[in-house]
Amino acid sequence: MVNITLKDGGRKEYPSGTTVLEMVQSFAPGLARKAVAARFNDELVDLTTPVTEDGSLEILTFDDDEGQEVYRHTSTHIMAQAVKRLFPDVRLAIGPAIDKGFYYDFDSAQTFTPEDFVRIEEEMRAIIKEDFPVVREEVSREEALQLFHSQDESYKVELIEALPEGEVISLYRQGEFVDLCAGPHLPSTGKVKAAKLTSLAGAYWRGDERNKMLQRIYGTSFPKKAMLDDYLHKIEEAKKRDHRRLGKELGLFIIAEEGPGFPFFLPRGMIIRNELEDLWRKEHVRAGYQEIKTPVILNRSLWERSGHWDHYRENMYFTTIDEDDYAIKPMNCPGGILVYKEHLHSYRELPIRLGELGLVHRHEKSGVLHGLMRVRAFTQDDAHLFMLPSQITSEIKGVIDMVDRFYNLFGFSYHVELSTRPENAMGSEEVWETATAALREALQEKGIDYVINEGDGAFYGPKIDFHLQDSLDRTWQCGTIQLDFLMPEKFDLTYVGEDGERHRPVMIHRVIYGSIERFIGILTEHFAGAFPTWLAPVQVRIIPIAERHHDYAFQIEKQLREAGLRAESDLRREKVGYKIRDGEVQRIPYLLITGDREVESSTVSVRRRNQGDLGAQSVEEFMAAIGEEISARRSG
RNA sequence: GCCGGCGUGGCUCAGUGGCAGAGCAGUCGAUUCGUAAUCGACAGGUCAUCGGUUCAAAUCCGAUCGCCGGCUCCA
């Protein structure tokens, strides 16, 4: 007999060898129907696993993240089986579950088309209907190699060879299909109810662009058709928040064919930009920063000295002036360093914090451009902090606080990554270790959760990255804090210490918004174009009901403008309903309806975006309320 | 850069070898209106560009440019 402890604390006893599924069926038949896998003694197991020892048991359903992963993992096996049936020559690479679905990478002489999706989905439905049991089998390395050799599955062979010695090698079989897989899986293919293939893409074997490009098919699956429909509907809704679409609809920016990756800001987009910059300047003065502006084009010798010439050249644009080589800056740091070097500094001056809204240009590969999120010219809200080694932790913490203050103001949630030494790094391992430890320490002292992003640091130092989400849940790095011991060395930066000797300062490179362009993209999606009043390109639109109210409307507009509000009047000869709809579609925070009643009583009828009619107020009352909302920079 | 898809008026899209279309936006006219679309008329396109196949190309083929989704890379 084995003793089983359930999640709710209940205890059960079963004959040894009873499967997990049999257990659930005995104490919760309803749960058994929903069950997809289980956790036994902190290990994920199949429902078909026979239990032969005491332990704690938790049943996983589609509602659990891990349950969902198992569900999608079996789904991708079903897809692979279908593809193998239809295209016997394909070789399988890998096929994991991902955040909202799954994919499988195939190597095939024939290229798949979206038309093939119909056939594959049909075959998947057949496999689901056949309801094959999914059976786990543990084999020796030799057996596994032999099996996949015999099937000419060279990628599987490569995967097995890469498995560490002593690792359990398991196979999962369903009908005629077998795959190398750690599991766990659903008990049978019939468990998958609604599956859909969503897209087709190329992907390099093992994610390395030197390797062969495989064909990746993405899909998703759910236990109910309604859930799939709901998911697809949500995707459609999310697309309406896409900043590229809203940017066009709201007249914020354009990207012309004449300048791929080089955005143009339109008058309305410039208002948002300028508001963000105003806030930035105010906060930076408060935090003890000074502002500088450094040139966009600087001589080659500077970039050779900074290391960009060796480590960043493929991302840079170049030009020639009077037969000398110059580069268009991809980063602001060398310029900031020249400012620091302009004169001798005492330890008493440190830390020196030099902020710069610097326009940088980077050559990005054509395939990566994406609206305002990934462009070839962008403005970094940069700053370079020069400090004593003893000031490192407090300066990093200061920047972390600032990032948090900014992001909270907009209501963003974000996640943090610590990026370590990349392959093409400058400097010794020791310097990198010291710098990375300093960043880690600051994060720990602030009690911030973070994930390690191995090898993603800048070439001159490790960094803390702050990531924000777009409307389709893709994440984009915005803020970053980079600790740099190497540039001060390269440029022979010094300060005079208490002892009268010259010492080496430490540098921090950091951005809060990251790139103003990307940040505006994220903001647009976050607010679905309904910017808080302080950021809204038009804050108030006055809607006179008939032509005889135009003078009154204009008088109010003038009053609002004089108070510094961004107000305009809609003088078109249209019905009120039409003008209101247009105002709502344009996401204008306040519409002021003015007709006979308002002229009579010297009021305005206030309509708040998404809330409707708030009733009549005096102009003074309205201005006081909106003024307060703006100066508090409320996001609500 | 790589893989796949796409490119038709300002915008969203229909048109799959035989006369380039619709809705919205725009202009003009009528309507002077009370909280999410008033009615009518007009105007607007070298069908991304270049080349090819064909009696005939938006439509088929090739190249180039751009866009979209991924991969790699990154703020």
GROMACS .gro file of C-alpha atoms in nm, chain A residues 15-308:
model
  294
   15PRO     CA    1  -0.248  -0.054  -0.341
   16SER     CA    2   0.101   0.007  -0.478
   17GLY     CA    3   0.092   0.038  -0.856
   18THR     CA    4  -0.239   0.222  -0.871
   19THR     CA    5  -0.217   0.491  -1.139
   20VAL     CA    6  -0.265   0.857  -1.067
   21LEU     CA    7  -0.576   0.861  -1.284
   22GLU     CA    8  -0.733   0.569  -1.096
   23MET     CA    9  -0.672   0.754  -0.771
   24VAL     CA   10  -0.841   1.073  -0.889
   25GLN     CA   11  -1.130   0.877  -1.028
   26SER     CA   12  -1.183   0.725  -0.687
   27PHE     CA   13  -1.197   1.046  -0.487
   28ALA     CA   14  -1.302   1.311  -0.746
   29PRO     CA   15  -1.454   1.180  -1.069
   30GLY     CA   16  -1.529   1.536  -1.185
   31LEU     CA   17  -1.169   1.639  -1.144
   32ALA     CA   18  -1.058   1.320  -1.320
   33ARG     CA   19  -1.237   1.434  -1.635
   34LYS     CA   20  -1.059   1.771  -1.627
   35ALA     CA   21  -0.721   1.634  -1.519
   36VAL     CA   22  -0.435   1.666  -1.770
   37ALA     CA   23  -0.134   1.566  -1.559
   38ALA     CA   24  -0.021   1.560  -1.197
   39ARG     CA   25   0.253   1.667  -0.965
   40PHE     CA   26   0.376   1.383  -0.744
   41ASN     CA   27   0.638   1.474  -0.485
   42ASP     CA   28   0.715   1.797  -0.672
   43GLU     CA   29   0.767   1.617  -1.000
   44LEU     CA   30   0.537   1.645  -1.302
   45VAL     CA   31   0.404   1.304  -1.399
   46ASP     CA   32   0.158   1.149  -1.643
   47LEU     CA   33  -0.187   1.053  -1.520
   48THR     CA   34  -0.102   0.702  -1.632
   49THR     CA   35   0.195   0.681  -1.394
   50PRO     CA   36   0.164   0.391  -1.148
   51VAL     CA   37   0.241   0.510  -0.793
   52THR     CA   38   0.470   0.282  -0.599
   53GLU     CA   39   0.578   0.500  -0.308
   54ASP     CA   40   0.425   0.735  -0.051
   55GLY     CA   41   0.400   1.097  -0.141
   56SER     CA   42   0.201   1.413  -0.203
   57LEU     CA   43  -0.023   1.438  -0.505
   58GLU     CA   44  -0.159   1.740  -0.686
   59ILE     CA   45  -0.384   1.709  -0.989
   60LEU     CA   46  -0.322   1.957  -1.268
   61THR     CA   47  -0.590   2.081  -1.508
   62PHE     CA   48  -0.589   2.321  -1.799
   63ASP     CA   49  -0.641   2.599  -1.545
   64ASP     CA   50  -0.287   2.548  -1.412
   65ASP     CA   51   0.004   2.692  -1.607
   66GLU     CA   52   0.180   2.355  -1.603
   67GLY     CA   53  -0.141   2.181  -1.702
   68GLN     CA   54  -0.176   2.411  -1.997
   69GLU     CA   55   0.181   2.336  -2.096
   70VAL     CA   56   0.117   1.961  -2.091
   71TYR     CA   57  -0.201   2.011  -2.293
   72ARG     CA   58  -0.019   2.211  -2.561
   73HIS     CA   59   0.274   1.975  -2.559
   74THR     CA   60   0.055   1.682  -2.648
   75SER     CA   61  -0.114   1.906  -2.906
   76THR     CA   62   0.216   1.969  -3.080
   77HIS     CA   63   0.285   1.595  -3.088
   78ILE     CA   64  -0.051   1.551  -3.258
   79MET     CA   65   0.044   1.817  -3.511
   80ALA     CA   66   0.379   1.647  -3.573
   81GLN     CA   67   0.204   1.315  -3.619
   82ALA     CA   68  -0.035   1.473  -3.870
   83VAL     CA   69   0.251   1.636  -4.059
   84LYS     CA   70   0.441   1.305  -4.068
   85ARG     CA   71   0.137   1.130  -4.211
   86LEU     CA   72   0.091   1.389  -4.484
   87PHE     CA   73   0.457   1.454  -4.556
   88PRO     CA   74   0.654   1.139  -4.474
   89ASP     CA   75   0.986   1.294  -4.577
   90VAL     CA   76   0.989   1.559  -4.300
   91ARG     CA   77   1.236   1.532  -4.020
   92LEU     CA   78   1.138   1.650  -3.674
   93ALA     CA   79   1.343   1.900  -3.477
   94ILE     CA   80   1.184   2.030  -3.159
   95GLY     CA   81   0.826   2.101  -3.062
   96PRO     CA   82   0.764   2.267  -2.728
   97ALA     CA   83   0.462   2.431  -2.570
   98ILE     CA   84   0.492   2.808  -2.550
   99ASP     CA   85   0.307   3.083  -2.371
  100LYS     CA   86  -0.024   3.066  -2.556
  101GLY     CA   87   0.015   2.760  -2.773
  102PHE     CA   88   0.282   2.545  -2.924
  103TYR     CA   89   0.506   2.504  -3.225
  104TYR     CA   90   0.702   2.233  -3.398
  105ASP     CA   91   1.008   2.280  -3.617
  106PHE     CA   92   1.024   2.065  -3.928
  107ASP     CA   93   1.295   2.007  -4.183
  108SER     CA   94   1.131   1.939  -4.516
  109ALA     CA   95   1.231   1.964  -4.878
  110GLN     CA   96   0.883   2.088  -4.950
  111THR     CA   97   0.779   2.428  -4.818
  112PHE     CA   98   0.454   2.437  -4.630
  113THR     CA   99   0.190   2.686  -4.728
  114PRO     CA  100  -0.107   2.818  -4.531
  115GLU     CA  101  -0.321   2.597  -4.758
  116ASP     CA  102  -0.149   2.294  -4.606
  117PHE     CA  103  -0.284   2.407  -4.268
  118VAL     CA  104  -0.631   2.295  -4.367
  119ARG     CA  105  -0.508   1.944  -4.446
  120ILE     CA  106  -0.291   1.925  -4.135
  121GLU     CA  107  -0.575   2.041  -3.912
  122GLU     CA  108  -0.800   1.783  -4.072
  123GLU     CA  109  -0.548   1.509  -4.004
  124MET     CA  110  -0.509   1.634  -3.647
  125ARG     CA  111  -0.882   1.600  -3.599
  126ALA     CA  112  -0.858   1.243  -3.725
  127ILE     CA  113  -0.579   1.165  -3.476
  128ILE     CA  114  -0.782   1.320  -3.196
  129LYS     CA  115  -1.081   1.113  -3.299
  130GLU     CA  116  -0.872   0.796  -3.304
  131ASP     CA  117  -0.800   0.875  -2.939
  132PHE     CA  118  -0.463   0.700  -2.923
  133PRO     CA  119  -0.331   0.633  -2.574
  134VAL     CA  120  -0.012   0.836  -2.520
  135VAL     CA  121   0.237   0.589  -2.376
  136ARG     CA  122   0.561   0.667  -2.201
  137GLU     CA  123   0.858   0.440  -2.243
  138GLU     CA  124   1.202   0.473  -2.088
  139VAL     CA  125   1.490   0.350  -2.299
  140SER     CA  126   1.866   0.333  -2.293
  141ARG     CA  127   2.072   0.580  -2.491
  142GLU     CA  128   2.164   0.306  -2.737
  143GLU     CA  129   1.804   0.204  -2.793
  144ALA     CA  130   1.701   0.565  -2.844
  145LEU     CA  131   1.984   0.629  -3.089
  146GLN     CA  132   1.905   0.314  -3.279
  147LEU     CA  133   1.537   0.397  -3.304
  148PHE     CA  134   1.587   0.748  -3.438
  149HIS     CA  135   1.874   0.642  -3.663
  150SER     CA  136   1.644   0.386  -3.819
  151GLN     CA  137   1.384   0.656  -3.879
  152ASP     CA  138   1.645   0.891  -4.022
  153GLU     CA  139   1.553   1.148  -3.755
  154SER     CA  140   1.895   1.312  -3.747
  155TYR     CA  141   1.786   1.605  -3.529
  156LYS     CA  142   1.658   1.367  -3.262
  157VAL     CA  143   1.987   1.178  -3.279
  158GLU     CA  144   2.171   1.506  -3.227
  159LEU     CA  145   1.947   1.589  -2.930
  160ILE     CA  146   2.005   1.250  -2.770
  161GLU     CA  147   2.380   1.282  -2.816
  162ALA     CA  148   2.367   1.615  -2.638
  163LEU     CA  149   2.184   1.472  -2.337
  164PRO     CA  150   2.404   1.449  -2.029
  165GLU     CA  151   2.526   1.109  -1.914
  166GLY     CA  152   2.285   0.937  -1.680
  167GLU     CA  153   1.981   1.137  -1.794
  168VAL     CA  154   1.662   0.933  -1.821
  169ILE     CA  155   1.568   0.908  -2.187
  170SER     CA  156   1.198   0.875  -2.248
  171LEU     CA  157   0.984   0.826  -2.556
  172TYR     CA  158   0.618   0.896  -2.598
  173ARG     CA  159   0.416   0.690  -2.842
  174GLN     CA  160   0.071   0.757  -2.981
  175GLY     CA  161  -0.042   0.520  -3.254
  176GLU     CA  162   0.230   0.491  -3.517
  177PHE     CA  163   0.402   0.808  -3.395
  178VAL     CA  164   0.689   0.819  -3.151
  179ASP     CA  165   0.884   1.119  -3.024
  180LEU     CA  166   1.175   1.178  -2.794
  181CYS     CA  167   1.025   1.367  -2.504
  182ALA     CA  168   1.064   1.421  -2.132
  183GLY     CA  169   0.689   1.455  -2.085
  184PRO     CA  170   0.451   1.449  -1.918
  185HIS     CA  171   0.163   1.418  -2.161
  186LEU     CA  172  -0.211   1.386  -2.174
  187PRO     CA  173  -0.329   1.025  -2.133
  188SER     CA  174  -0.468   1.014  -2.486
  189THR     CA  175  -0.494   1.225  -2.802
  190GLY     CA  176  -0.871   1.249  -2.766
  191LYS     CA  177  -0.823   1.488  -2.473
  192VAL     CA  178  -0.739   1.770  -2.713
  193LYS     CA  179  -1.066   1.927  -2.821
  194ALA     CA  180  -1.005   2.244  -3.020
  195ALA     CA  181  -0.678   2.299  -3.202
  196LYS     CA  182  -0.584   2.555  -3.464
  197LEU     CA  183  -0.267   2.626  -3.658
  198THR     CA  184  -0.193   2.995  -3.647
  199SER     CA  185   0.121   3.080  -3.838
  200LEU     CA  186   0.417   2.964  -4.033
  201ALA     CA  187   0.769   3.094  -3.992
  202GLY     CA  188   1.130   3.012  -4.049
  203ALA     CA  189   1.344   2.930  -3.748
  204TYR     CA  190   1.708   2.832  -3.727
  205TRP     CA  191   1.799   2.492  -3.584
  206ARG     CA  192   1.900   2.552  -3.224
  207GLY     CA  193   1.836   2.924  -3.271
  208ASP     CA  194   2.166   2.981  -3.443
  209GLU     CA  195   2.167   3.171  -3.771
  210ARG     CA  196   2.465   2.971  -3.893
  211ASN     CA  197   2.248   2.660  -3.884
  212LYS     CA  198   1.990   2.545  -4.132
  213MET     CA  199   1.658   2.722  -4.135
  214LEU     CA  200   1.368   2.498  -4.049
  215GLN     CA  201   0.997   2.551  -4.097
  216ARG     CA  202   0.811   2.629  -3.779
  217ILE     CA  203   0.437   2.586  -3.755
  218TYR     CA  204   0.266   2.763  -3.467
  219GLY     CA  205  -0.067   2.659  -3.325
  220THR     CA  206  -0.277   2.666  -3.017
  221SER     CA  207  -0.533   2.440  -2.851
  222PHE     CA  208  -0.802   2.445  -2.587
  223PRO     CA  209  -1.024   2.198  -2.406
  224LYS     CA  210  -1.331   2.379  -2.544
  225LYS     CA  211  -1.413   2.528  -2.880
  226ALA     CA  212  -1.559   2.833  -2.706
  227MET     CA  213  -1.224   2.896  -2.536
  228LEU     CA  214  -1.046   2.887  -2.870
  229ASP     CA  215  -1.299   3.128  -3.023
  230ASP     CA  216  -1.264   3.355  -2.724
  231TYR     CA  217  -0.886   3.350  -2.759
  232LEU     CA  218  -0.901   3.433  -3.131
  233HIS     CA  219  -1.144   3.714  -3.057
  234LYS     CA  220  -0.911   3.857  -2.795
  235ILE     CA  221  -0.625   3.855  -3.043
  236GLU     CA  222  -0.841   4.053  -3.286
  237GLU     CA  223  -0.927   4.301  -3.011
  238ALA     CA  224  -0.562   4.334  -2.912
  239LYS     CA  225  -0.473   4.414  -3.271
  240LYS     CA  226  -0.698   4.717  -3.249
  241ARG     CA  227  -0.463   4.850  -2.983
  242ASP     CA  228  -0.161   4.810  -3.207
  243HIS     CA  229   0.031   5.138  -3.195
  244ARG     CA  230   0.093   5.125  -3.571
  245ARG     CA  231  -0.278   5.126  -3.635
  246LEU     CA  232  -0.359   5.382  -3.364
  247GLY     CA  233  -0.066   5.597  -3.466
  248LYS     CA  234  -0.222   5.628  -3.808
  249GLU     CA  235  -0.579   5.671  -3.686
  250LEU     CA  236  -0.486   5.933  -3.430
  251GLY     CA  237  -0.232   6.110  -3.648
  252LEU     CA  238   0.064   6.056  -3.415
  253PHE     CA  239   0.339   5.947  -3.650
  254ILE     CA  240   0.410   5.799  -3.990
  255ILE     CA  241   0.686   5.588  -4.135
  256ALA     CA  242   0.731   5.663  -4.503
  257GLU     CA  243   0.859   5.421  -4.759
  258GLU     CA  244   1.134   5.675  -4.823
  259GLY     CA  245   1.269   5.617  -4.474
  260PRO     CA  246   1.220   5.261  -4.351
  261GLY     CA  247   1.276   5.261  -3.978
  262PHE     CA  248   1.296   5.640  -3.961
  263PRO     CA  249   0.972   5.767  -3.809
  264PHE     CA  250   0.818   6.109  -3.871
  265PHE     CA  251   0.636   6.265  -3.579
  266LEU     CA  252   0.316   6.449  -3.665
  267PRO     CA  253   0.186   6.747  -3.465
  268ARG     CA  254  -0.022   6.529  -3.233
  269GLY     CA  255   0.258   6.283  -3.175
  270MET     CA  256   0.492   6.572  -3.098
  271ILE     CA  257   0.265   6.684  -2.816
  272ILE     CA  258   0.300   6.347  -2.645
  273ARG     CA  259   0.673   6.352  -2.705
  274ASN     CA  260   0.714   6.700  -2.566
  275GLU     CA  261   0.506   6.619  -2.259
  276LEU     CA  262   0.723   6.315  -2.192
  277GLU     CA  263   1.036   6.523  -2.232
  278ASP     CA  264   0.903   6.800  -2.006
  279LEU     CA  265   0.832   6.546  -1.734
  280TRP     CA  266   1.172   6.393  -1.788
  281ARG     CA  267   1.354   6.725  -1.749
  282LYS     CA  268   1.164   6.815  -1.438
  283GLU     CA  269   1.231   6.481  -1.271
  284HIS     CA  270   1.597   6.485  -1.364
  285VAL     CA  271   1.660   6.831  -1.226
  286ARG     CA  272   1.496   6.709  -0.907
  287ALA     CA  273   1.723   6.402  -0.899
  288GLY     CA  274   2.039   6.609  -0.940
  289TYR     CA  275   2.108   6.563  -1.309
  290GLN     CA  276   2.243   6.821  -1.552
  291GLU     CA  277   2.148   6.816  -1.918
  292ILE     CA  278   2.384   6.818  -2.215
  293LYS     CA  279   2.355   6.774  -2.591
  294THR     CA  280   2.633   6.606  -2.788
  295PRO     CA  281   2.683   6.594  -3.166
  296VAL     CA  282   2.532   6.329  -3.390
  297ILE     CA  283   2.844   6.292  -3.606
  298LEU     CA  284   3.185   6.240  -3.450
  299ASN     CA  285   3.527   6.140  -3.579
  300ARG     CA  286   3.633   5.781  -3.635
  301SER     CA  287   3.915   5.807  -3.381
  302LEU     CA  288   3.662   5.851  -3.101
  303TRP     CA  289   3.477   5.534  -3.201
  304GLU     CA  290   3.801   5.342  -3.228
  305ARG     CA  291   3.891   5.449  -2.879
  306SER     CA  292   3.549   5.364  -2.733
  307GLY     CA  293   3.556   5.016  -2.881
  308HIS     CA  294   3.250   5.075  -3.101
   0.00000   0.00000   0.00000
